[in-house]
Amino acid sequence: MDRTLAGELGAALASTRELLREALEEGVEHFERRAAPPRTEAPAIATPMPVRAGAPAHRSTAPPPSAQPAPLAPTPAFPSGVTLDEVRAALGECTRCRLHEARNRIVFGDGNPGADLVFVGEGPGEQEDLQGLPFVGRAGELLTQMIERGLGIPRSSVYICNIVKCRPPQNRTPLPDEVHACRGFLDGQIEAIRPKVIVALGKPATSLLLGRDVAITRVRGVWQEYRGIAVMPTFHPAFVLRQYTAETRRLVWEDLKAALGRARELGGVFET
Ligand code: URA
């Protein structure tokens, strides 16, 4: 085979492998063919659509009309010294993006407003949407266990929140404009709490806090920074549930221990 062609094929295979590995981490279980647009001059290529765990197998692939980006109301930037109550009040009964349409409850956050350790997830799931609290479904049970049994501190001593405050349909990853509409409130929450350490749960939370697209397998366990606050990226508990291996659990356990240790070194105080 021609050497250049062999090189190109090798590179294409490597990037496909990386894409698939990241898709697996994100909960994608299979790919569907997206309906191809009507043919014009060039043949249209059907694009595979990743489908996340829990999404119904048969659903329309056409985006609902409300999925079209709508003009967004500006998200406030909060000054230092802002309180969590002020951030919550500014969020109000938010209609800044389409996620408000199907939500039952806004899931703002839960825990100690003076926490030295903050966990940031992706977005509420079904139980969270019903109860108005973050991480109270299956992934939440695991996170709570890791905090309480693993780290030996009460869940109420930390603060837990998400990138977006309303449940994305079928638990899909929030879209960029939804993240954009909500991110000021996450920034405001962190500004209000000023924790010693943030644990970023999964790729979307880590990418948002670091301001760049990351591969979670590469950055987990490696200290990062967000506005001067130490960030420990780790796997999302939903991923740990799907990949319930001793190795995955060991890695997350190492990350959480490191996060608590660093928070304590920096003067953080935790009830036990
Ligand atoms: N997954 C998240 O990212 N956040 C929740 O609140 C629940 C599940």
Short mmCIF file of N, CA and C and ligand atoms in Angstrom, two decimals, residues 107 120-125 128 133-137 139-140 160-162 201 236 238, ligand 1:
data_model
loop_
_atom_site.label_atom_id
_atom_site.label_comp_id
_atom_site.label_asym_id
_atom_site.label_seq_id
_atom_site.Cartn_x
_atom_site.Cartn_y
_atom_site.Cartn_z
N VAL A 107 -33.07 23.06 39.37
CA VAL A 107 -32.17 22.41 40.32
C VAL A 107 -30.96 23.33 40.48
N VAL A 120 -19.15 19.83 40.80
CA VAL A 120 -19.93 20.36 39.66
C VAL A 120 -20.21 19.22 38.69
N GLY A 121 -21.50 18.94 38.48
CA GLY A 121 -21.91 17.91 37.52
C GLY A 121 -22.39 18.55 36.23
N GLU A 122 -23.17 17.77 35.48
CA GLU A 122 -23.54 18.22 34.14
C GLU A 122 -24.90 18.90 34.13
N GLY A 123 -25.93 18.15 34.51
CA GLY A 123 -27.28 18.70 34.50
C GLY A 123 -28.20 17.73 35.20
N PRO A 124 -29.34 18.23 35.69
CA PRO A 124 -30.25 17.35 36.42
C PRO A 124 -30.78 16.21 35.56
N GLY A 125 -31.01 15.07 36.19
CA GLY A 125 -31.70 13.95 35.54
C GLY A 125 -33.14 13.93 36.00
N GLU A 128 -33.74 14.37 39.85
CA GLU A 128 -33.33 15.72 40.26
C GLU A 128 -34.39 16.73 39.83
N LEU A 133 -33.43 18.83 43.49
CA LEU A 133 -32.12 18.72 44.16
C LEU A 133 -31.13 18.01 43.25
N PRO A 134 -29.86 18.40 43.28
CA PRO A 134 -28.88 17.74 42.41
C PRO A 134 -28.46 16.39 42.96
N PHE A 135 -28.13 15.50 42.07
CA PHE A 135 -27.54 14.20 42.43
C PHE A 135 -28.35 13.46 43.50
N VAL A 136 -29.61 13.19 43.17
CA VAL A 136 -30.44 12.38 44.06
C VAL A 136 -30.95 11.13 43.36
N GLY A 137 -30.56 10.90 42.11
CA GLY A 137 -30.92 9.66 41.41
C GLY A 137 -29.84 8.62 41.65
N ALA A 139 -26.95 8.01 40.04
CA ALA A 139 -25.59 8.57 40.06
C ALA A 139 -25.38 9.35 41.35
N GLY A 140 -26.45 10.00 41.79
CA GLY A 140 -26.37 10.78 43.03
C GLY A 140 -26.14 9.90 44.24
N ILE A 160 -23.06 20.96 46.08
CA ILE A 160 -23.16 20.21 44.81
C ILE A 160 -24.07 20.98 43.85
N CYS A 161 -23.59 21.16 42.64
CA CYS A 161 -24.42 21.85 41.65
C CYS A 161 -24.06 21.34 40.25
N ASN A 162 -24.67 21.91 39.25
CA ASN A 162 -24.49 21.45 37.87
C ASN A 162 -24.21 22.62 36.94
N LEU A 201 -17.02 16.91 37.69
CA LEU A 201 -17.47 15.54 37.42
C LEU A 201 -17.72 15.34 35.93
N HIS A 236 -17.44 11.18 35.84
CA HIS A 236 -18.80 11.42 36.33
C HIS A 236 -19.32 10.13 36.97
N ALA A 238 -22.12 8.77 36.82
CA ALA A 238 -22.92 7.96 35.88
C ALA A 238 -22.00 7.09 35.03
N1 URA B 1 -26.01 13.96 36.78
C1 URA B 1 -25.57 15.22 36.89
O1 URA B 1 -24.64 15.62 36.22
N2 URA B 1 -26.17 16.01 37.76
C2 URA B 1 -27.18 15.62 38.53
O2 URA B 1 -27.67 16.42 39.31
C3 URA B 1 -27.59 14.27 38.40
C4 URA B 1 -27.00 13.47 37.52
#
